[in-house]
Amino acid sequence: ILVVSTTGDPATPHQAGVRTAERLETGVLLTYEGEGHTIGGQGNDCVDDAVAAYLVDLEPPEDGTTCD
């Protein structure tokens, strides 16, 4: 399961995403270093490519991958 978490998310602290990924048996964390609540589909190629690869090809990024 791919968990995408943003370091500067005003609504959901990054640490919550870290803990969620750790609690999931197959959790993989993708961190976006930036601001905002939602990053998927917002034009960040690093995040969008990783999410598309996961959704289309079921290939998650390496756990702990960071985008900026």
mmCIF file of N, CA, C and O in Angstrom:
data_model
loop_
_atom_site.group_PDB
_atom_site.id
_atom_site.type_symbol
_atom_site.label_atom_id
_atom_site.label_comp_id
_atom_site.label_asym_id
_atom_site.label_seq_id
_atom_site.Cartn_x
_atom_site.Cartn_y
_atom_site.Cartn_z
ATOM 1 N N ILE A 1 0.859 -1.170 0.000
ATOM 2 C CA ILE A 1 0.000 0.000 0.000
ATOM 3 C C ILE A 1 0.900 1.227 0.000
ATOM 4 O O ILE A 1 1.790 1.345 0.843
ATOM 5 N N LEU A 2 0.669 2.122 -0.932
ATOM 6 C CA LEU A 2 1.468 3.339 -1.037
ATOM 7 C C LEU A 2 0.854 4.448 -0.186
ATOM 8 O O LEU A 2 -0.310 4.785 -0.339
ATOM 9 N N VAL A 3 1.655 4.989 0.709
ATOM 10 C CA VAL A 3 1.257 6.120 1.542
ATOM 11 C C VAL A 3 2.068 7.325 1.081
ATOM 12 O O VAL A 3 3.296 7.273 1.077
ATOM 13 N N VAL A 4 1.376 8.392 0.674
ATOM 14 C CA VAL A 4 2.041 9.617 0.257
ATOM 15 C C VAL A 4 1.817 10.649 1.365
ATOM 16 O O VAL A 4 0.681 10.921 1.733
ATOM 17 N N SER A 5 2.906 11.193 1.880
ATOM 18 C CA SER A 5 2.819 12.139 2.983
ATOM 19 C C SER A 5 3.680 13.365 2.683
ATOM 20 O O SER A 5 4.785 13.241 2.167
ATOM 21 N N THR A 6 3.151 14.537 3.026
ATOM 22 C CA THR A 6 3.829 15.804 2.771
ATOM 23 C C THR A 6 4.389 16.362 4.075
ATOM 24 O O THR A 6 3.686 16.401 5.090
ATOM 25 N N THR A 7 5.644 16.822 4.045
ATOM 26 C CA THR A 7 6.274 17.322 5.259
ATOM 27 C C THR A 7 5.603 18.585 5.797
ATOM 28 O O THR A 7 5.584 18.804 7.002
ATOM 29 N N GLY A 8 5.053 19.411 4.928
ATOM 30 C CA GLY A 8 4.429 20.658 5.356
ATOM 31 C C GLY A 8 2.924 20.633 5.216
ATOM 32 O O GLY A 8 2.317 21.647 4.865
ATOM 33 N N ASP A 9 2.309 19.509 5.500
ATOM 34 C CA ASP A 9 0.851 19.383 5.390
ATOM 35 C C ASP A 9 0.197 19.999 6.621
ATOM 36 O O ASP A 9 0.429 19.549 7.743
ATOM 37 N N PRO A 10 -0.635 21.042 6.450
ATOM 38 C CA PRO A 10 -1.253 21.698 7.599
ATOM 39 C C PRO A 10 -2.375 20.876 8.240
ATOM 40 O O PRO A 10 -2.753 21.128 9.373
ATOM 41 N N ALA A 11 -2.907 19.884 7.527
ATOM 42 C CA ALA A 11 -4.037 19.111 8.041
ATOM 43 C C ALA A 11 -3.628 17.738 8.568
ATOM 44 O O ALA A 11 -4.213 17.248 9.535
ATOM 45 N N THR A 12 -2.652 17.118 7.943
ATOM 46 C CA THR A 12 -2.220 15.780 8.336
ATOM 47 C C THR A 12 -0.710 15.798 8.522
ATOM 48 O O THR A 12 0.029 15.830 7.534
ATOM 49 N N PRO A 13 -0.234 15.773 9.749
ATOM 50 C CA PRO A 13 1.204 15.831 9.985
ATOM 51 C C PRO A 13 1.957 14.692 9.285
ATOM 52 O O PRO A 13 1.459 13.570 9.199
ATOM 53 N N HIS A 14 3.145 15.006 8.789
ATOM 54 C CA HIS A 14 3.962 14.008 8.097
ATOM 55 C C HIS A 14 4.164 12.768 8.950
ATOM 56 O O HIS A 14 4.130 11.642 8.456
ATOM 57 N N GLN A 15 4.366 12.957 10.238
ATOM 58 C CA GLN A 15 4.601 11.819 11.128
ATOM 59 C C GLN A 15 3.417 10.846 11.116
ATOM 60 O O GLN A 15 3.609 9.646 11.300
ATOM 61 N N ALA A 16 2.213 11.344 10.870
ATOM 62 C CA ALA A 16 1.052 10.454 10.778
ATOM 63 C C ALA A 16 1.187 9.525 9.565
ATOM 64 O O ALA A 16 0.842 8.349 9.634
ATOM 65 N N GLY A 17 1.691 10.048 8.466
ATOM 66 C CA GLY A 17 1.931 9.210 7.287
ATOM 67 C C GLY A 17 3.018 8.188 7.543
ATOM 68 O O GLY A 17 2.911 7.032 7.121
ATOM 69 N N VAL A 18 4.060 8.599 8.239
ATOM 70 C CA VAL A 18 5.147 7.681 8.593
ATOM 71 C C VAL A 18 4.599 6.533 9.437
ATOM 72 O O VAL A 18 4.850 5.360 9.151
ATOM 73 N N ARG A 19 3.837 6.868 10.457
ATOM 74 C CA ARG A 19 3.273 5.830 11.333
ATOM 75 C C ARG A 19 2.309 4.920 10.579
ATOM 76 O O ARG A 19 2.291 3.711 10.803
ATOM 77 N N THR A 20 1.510 5.495 9.693
ATOM 78 C CA THR A 20 0.569 4.681 8.923
ATOM 79 C C THR A 20 1.304 3.666 8.065
ATOM 80 O O THR A 20 0.958 2.481 8.051
ATOM 81 N N ALA A 21 2.322 4.101 7.359
ATOM 82 C CA ALA A 21 3.095 3.187 6.508
ATOM 83 C C ALA A 21 3.748 2.096 7.354
ATOM 84 O O ALA A 21 3.799 0.931 6.930
ATOM 85 N N GLU A 22 4.237 2.451 8.529
ATOM 86 C CA GLU A 22 4.881 1.471 9.403
ATOM 87 C C GLU A 22 3.888 0.429 9.915
ATOM 88 O O GLU A 22 4.245 -0.734 10.090
ATOM 89 N N ARG A 23 2.655 0.843 10.134
ATOM 90 C CA ARG A 23 1.641 -0.066 10.677
ATOM 91 C C ARG A 23 1.087 -1.033 9.632
ATOM 92 O O ARG A 23 0.559 -2.081 9.979
ATOM 93 N N LEU A 24 1.196 -0.659 8.373
ATOM 94 C CA LEU A 24 0.676 -1.513 7.301
ATOM 95 C C LEU A 24 1.695 -2.595 6.972
ATOM 96 O O LEU A 24 2.879 -2.317 6.796
ATOM 97 N N GLU A 25 1.235 -3.813 6.865
ATOM 98 C CA GLU A 25 2.136 -4.928 6.573
ATOM 99 C C GLU A 25 2.921 -4.709 5.282
ATOM 100 O O GLU A 25 4.095 -5.048 5.183
ATOM 101 N N THR A 26 2.261 -4.112 4.291
ATOM 102 C CA THR A 26 2.919 -3.872 3.004
ATOM 103 C C THR A 26 3.045 -2.377 2.719
ATOM 104 O O THR A 26 3.102 -1.972 1.570
ATOM 105 N N GLY A 27 3.088 -1.553 3.768
ATOM 106 C CA GLY A 27 3.138 -0.108 3.598
ATOM 107 C C GLY A 27 4.454 0.389 3.033
ATOM 108 O O GLY A 27 5.533 -0.045 3.439
ATOM 109 N N VAL A 28 4.368 1.291 2.059
ATOM 110 C CA VAL A 28 5.516 1.945 1.450
ATOM 111 C C VAL A 28 5.291 3.447 1.563
ATOM 112 O O VAL A 28 4.242 3.941 1.164
ATOM 113 N N LEU A 29 6.271 4.161 2.113
ATOM 114 C CA LEU A 29 6.136 5.601 2.311
ATOM 115 C C LEU A 29 6.825 6.373 1.196
ATOM 116 O O LEU A 29 7.996 6.135 0.888
ATOM 117 N N LEU A 30 6.091 7.296 0.606
ATOM 118 C CA LEU A 30 6.619 8.269 -0.352
ATOM 119 C C LEU A 30 6.437 9.634 0.299
ATOM 120 O O LEU A 30 5.307 10.034 0.595
ATOM 121 N N THR A 31 7.533 10.340 0.542
ATOM 122 C CA THR A 31 7.485 11.639 1.199
ATOM 123 C C THR A 31 7.681 12.748 0.175
ATOM 124 O O THR A 31 8.601 12.695 -0.633
ATOM 125 N N TYR A 32 6.808 13.742 0.241
ATOM 126 C CA TYR A 32 6.967 14.961 -0.554
ATOM 127 C C TYR A 32 7.440 16.047 0.397
ATOM 128 O O TYR A 32 6.748 16.362 1.378
ATOM 129 N N GLU A 33 8.607 16.609 0.130
ATOM 130 C CA GLU A 33 9.124 17.706 0.940
ATOM 131 C C GLU A 33 8.594 19.019 0.376
ATOM 132 O O GLU A 33 9.098 19.516 -0.626
ATOM 133 N N GLY A 34 7.550 19.513 0.995
ATOM 134 C CA GLY A 34 6.920 20.737 0.530
ATOM 135 C C GLY A 34 5.710 21.070 1.367
ATOM 136 O O GLY A 34 5.504 20.507 2.437
ATOM 137 N N GLU A 35 4.909 21.982 0.866
ATOM 138 C CA GLU A 35 3.724 22.476 1.567
ATOM 139 C C GLU A 35 2.461 22.004 0.861
ATOM 140 O O GLU A 35 2.460 21.747 -0.336
ATOM 141 N N GLY A 36 1.376 21.921 1.614
ATOM 142 C CA GLY A 36 0.076 21.599 1.041
ATOM 143 C C GLY A 36 -0.490 20.306 1.581
ATOM 144 O O GLY A 36 0.215 19.476 2.144
ATOM 145 N N HIS A 37 -1.800 20.153 1.407
ATOM 146 C CA HIS A 37 -2.486 18.974 1.931
ATOM 147 C C HIS A 37 -2.531 17.829 0.928
ATOM 148 O O HIS A 37 -2.481 16.681 1.314
ATOM 149 N N THR A 38 -2.620 18.111 -0.330
ATOM 150 C CA THR A 38 -2.703 17.062 -1.346
ATOM 151 C C THR A 38 -1.643 17.324 -2.407
ATOM 152 O O THR A 38 -1.585 18.413 -2.958
ATOM 153 N N ILE A 39 -0.815 16.320 -2.720
ATOM 154 C CA ILE A 39 0.225 16.517 -3.726
ATOM 155 C C ILE A 39 -0.020 15.667 -4.968
ATOM 156 O O ILE A 39 0.382 16.038 -6.062
ATOM 157 N N GLY A 40 -0.690 14.553 -4.825
ATOM 158 C CA GLY A 40 -0.951 13.703 -5.989
ATOM 159 C C GLY A 40 -1.781 14.434 -7.031
ATOM 160 O O GLY A 40 -2.775 15.078 -6.712
ATOM 161 N N GLY A 41 -1.348 14.375 -8.292
ATOM 162 C CA GLY A 41 -2.091 15.020 -9.370
ATOM 163 C C GLY A 41 -1.939 16.524 -9.407
ATOM 164 O O GLY A 41 -2.719 17.215 -10.054
ATOM 165 N N GLN A 42 -0.919 17.048 -8.721
ATOM 166 C CA GLN A 42 -0.727 18.500 -8.656
ATOM 167 C C GLN A 42 0.446 18.978 -9.509
ATOM 168 O O GLN A 42 0.891 20.112 -9.377
ATOM 169 N N GLY A 43 0.964 18.087 -10.375
ATOM 170 C CA GLY A 43 2.011 18.512 -11.296
ATOM 171 C C GLY A 43 3.435 18.258 -10.842
ATOM 172 O O GLY A 43 4.373 18.685 -11.499
ATOM 173 N N ASN A 44 3.620 17.550 -9.732
ATOM 174 C CA ASN A 44 4.971 17.183 -9.317
ATOM 175 C C ASN A 44 5.292 15.843 -9.980
ATOM 176 O O ASN A 44 4.728 14.814 -9.616
ATOM 177 N N ASP A 45 6.192 15.869 -10.963
ATOM 178 C CA ASP A 45 6.485 14.663 -11.743
ATOM 179 C C ASP A 45 6.966 13.505 -10.878
ATOM 180 O O ASP A 45 6.602 12.351 -11.124
ATOM 181 N N CYS A 46 7.773 13.777 -9.893
ATOM 182 C CA CYS A 46 8.297 12.723 -9.026
ATOM 183 C C CYS A 46 7.154 11.976 -8.335
ATOM 184 O O CYS A 46 7.096 10.745 -8.355
ATOM 185 N N VAL A 47 6.251 12.703 -7.730
ATOM 186 C CA VAL A 47 5.112 12.101 -7.033
ATOM 187 C C VAL A 47 4.155 11.470 -8.034
ATOM 188 O O VAL A 47 3.749 10.309 -7.877
ATOM 189 N N ASP A 48 3.781 12.214 -9.067
ATOM 190 C CA ASP A 48 2.804 11.712 -10.035
ATOM 191 C C ASP A 48 3.284 10.446 -10.734
ATOM 192 O O ASP A 48 2.506 9.506 -10.928
ATOM 193 N N ASP A 49 4.563 10.387 -11.091
ATOM 194 C CA ASP A 49 5.098 9.193 -11.747
ATOM 195 C C ASP A 49 5.087 7.991 -10.803
ATOM 196 O O ASP A 49 4.752 6.872 -11.210
ATOM 197 N N ALA A 50 5.438 8.220 -9.551
ATOM 198 C CA ALA A 50 5.440 7.129 -8.570
ATOM 199 C C ALA A 50 4.027 6.615 -8.313
ATOM 200 O O ALA A 50 3.800 5.397 -8.253
ATOM 201 N N VAL A 51 3.071 7.514 -8.187
ATOM 202 C CA VAL A 51 1.685 7.122 -7.949
ATOM 203 C C VAL A 51 1.120 6.385 -9.173
ATOM 204 O O VAL A 51 0.470 5.350 -9.043
ATOM 205 N N ALA A 52 1.410 6.884 -10.371
ATOM 206 C CA ALA A 52 0.925 6.223 -11.597
ATOM 207 C C ALA A 52 1.521 4.826 -11.736
ATOM 208 O O ALA A 52 0.806 3.880 -12.080
ATOM 209 N N ALA A 53 2.806 4.677 -11.455
ATOM 210 C CA ALA A 53 3.443 3.358 -11.548
ATOM 211 C C ALA A 53 2.808 2.390 -10.558
ATOM 212 O O ALA A 53 2.619 1.205 -10.860
ATOM 213 N N TYR A 54 2.444 2.888 -9.394
ATOM 214 C CA TYR A 54 1.797 2.037 -8.397
ATOM 215 C C TYR A 54 0.379 1.657 -8.831
ATOM 216 O O TYR A 54 -0.012 0.485 -8.769
ATOM 217 N N LEU A 55 -0.386 2.632 -9.276
ATOM 218 C CA LEU A 55 -1.780 2.373 -9.645
ATOM 219 C C LEU A 55 -1.920 1.572 -10.941
ATOM 220 O O LEU A 55 -2.801 0.725 -11.053
ATOM 221 N N VAL A 56 -1.067 1.833 -11.906
ATOM 222 C CA VAL A 56 -1.181 1.175 -13.215
ATOM 223 C C VAL A 56 -0.446 -0.158 -13.247
ATOM 224 O O VAL A 56 -0.969 -1.164 -13.724
ATOM 225 N N ASP A 57 0.794 -0.163 -12.722
ATOM 226 C CA ASP A 57 1.641 -1.349 -12.839
ATOM 227 C C ASP A 57 1.828 -2.104 -11.523
ATOM 228 O O ASP A 57 2.533 -3.119 -11.489
ATOM 229 N N LEU A 58 1.220 -1.599 -10.456
ATOM 230 C CA LEU A 58 1.364 -2.186 -9.122
ATOM 231 C C LEU A 58 2.827 -2.248 -8.682
ATOM 232 O O LEU A 58 3.246 -3.154 -7.983
ATOM 233 N N GLU A 59 3.601 -1.242 -9.100
ATOM 234 C CA GLU A 59 5.015 -1.143 -8.730
ATOM 235 C C GLU A 59 5.207 0.078 -7.836
ATOM 236 O O GLU A 59 5.283 1.210 -8.327
ATOM 237 N N PRO A 60 5.292 -0.136 -6.522
ATOM 238 C CA PRO A 60 5.510 1.004 -5.637
ATOM 239 C C PRO A 60 6.954 1.487 -5.730
ATOM 240 O O PRO A 60 7.846 0.724 -6.123
ATOM 241 N N PRO A 61 7.196 2.741 -5.357
ATOM 242 C CA PRO A 61 8.588 3.203 -5.296
ATOM 243 C C PRO A 61 9.286 2.510 -4.132
ATOM 244 O O PRO A 61 8.646 1.868 -3.294
ATOM 245 N N GLU A 62 10.590 2.673 -4.070
ATOM 246 C CA GLU A 62 11.339 2.131 -2.940
ATOM 247 C C GLU A 62 10.847 2.805 -1.664
ATOM 248 O O GLU A 62 10.630 4.038 -1.645
ATOM 249 N N ASP A 63 10.634 2.028 -0.615
ATOM 250 C CA ASP A 63 10.173 2.579 0.656
ATOM 251 C C ASP A 63 11.124 3.670 1.114
ATOM 252 O O ASP A 63 12.338 3.498 1.100
ATOM 253 N N GLY A 64 10.578 4.812 1.497
ATOM 254 C CA GLY A 64 11.381 5.933 1.966
ATOM 255 C C GLY A 64 11.781 6.907 0.878
ATOM 256 O O GLY A 64 12.533 7.836 1.135
ATOM 257 N N THR A 65 11.259 6.717 -0.341
ATOM 258 C CA THR A 65 11.556 7.640 -1.433
ATOM 259 C C THR A 65 11.083 9.048 -1.068
ATOM 260 O O THR A 65 10.015 9.224 -0.482
ATOM 261 N N THR A 66 11.889 10.048 -1.414
ATOM 262 C CA THR A 66 11.545 11.441 -1.149
ATOM 263 C C THR A 66 11.523 12.234 -2.446
ATOM 264 O O THR A 66 12.408 12.078 -3.287
ATOM 265 N N CYS A 67 10.501 13.048 -2.609
ATOM 266 C CA CYS A 67 10.359 13.953 -3.752
ATOM 267 C C CYS A 67 10.360 15.380 -3.226
ATOM 268 O O CYS A 67 9.950 15.641 -2.101
ATOM 269 N N ASP A 68 10.794 16.325 -4.079
ATOM 270 C CA ASP A 68 10.696 17.734 -3.683
ATOM 271 C C ASP A 68 10.313 18.573 -4.873
ATOM 272 O O ASP A 68 10.083 18.132 -5.933
#
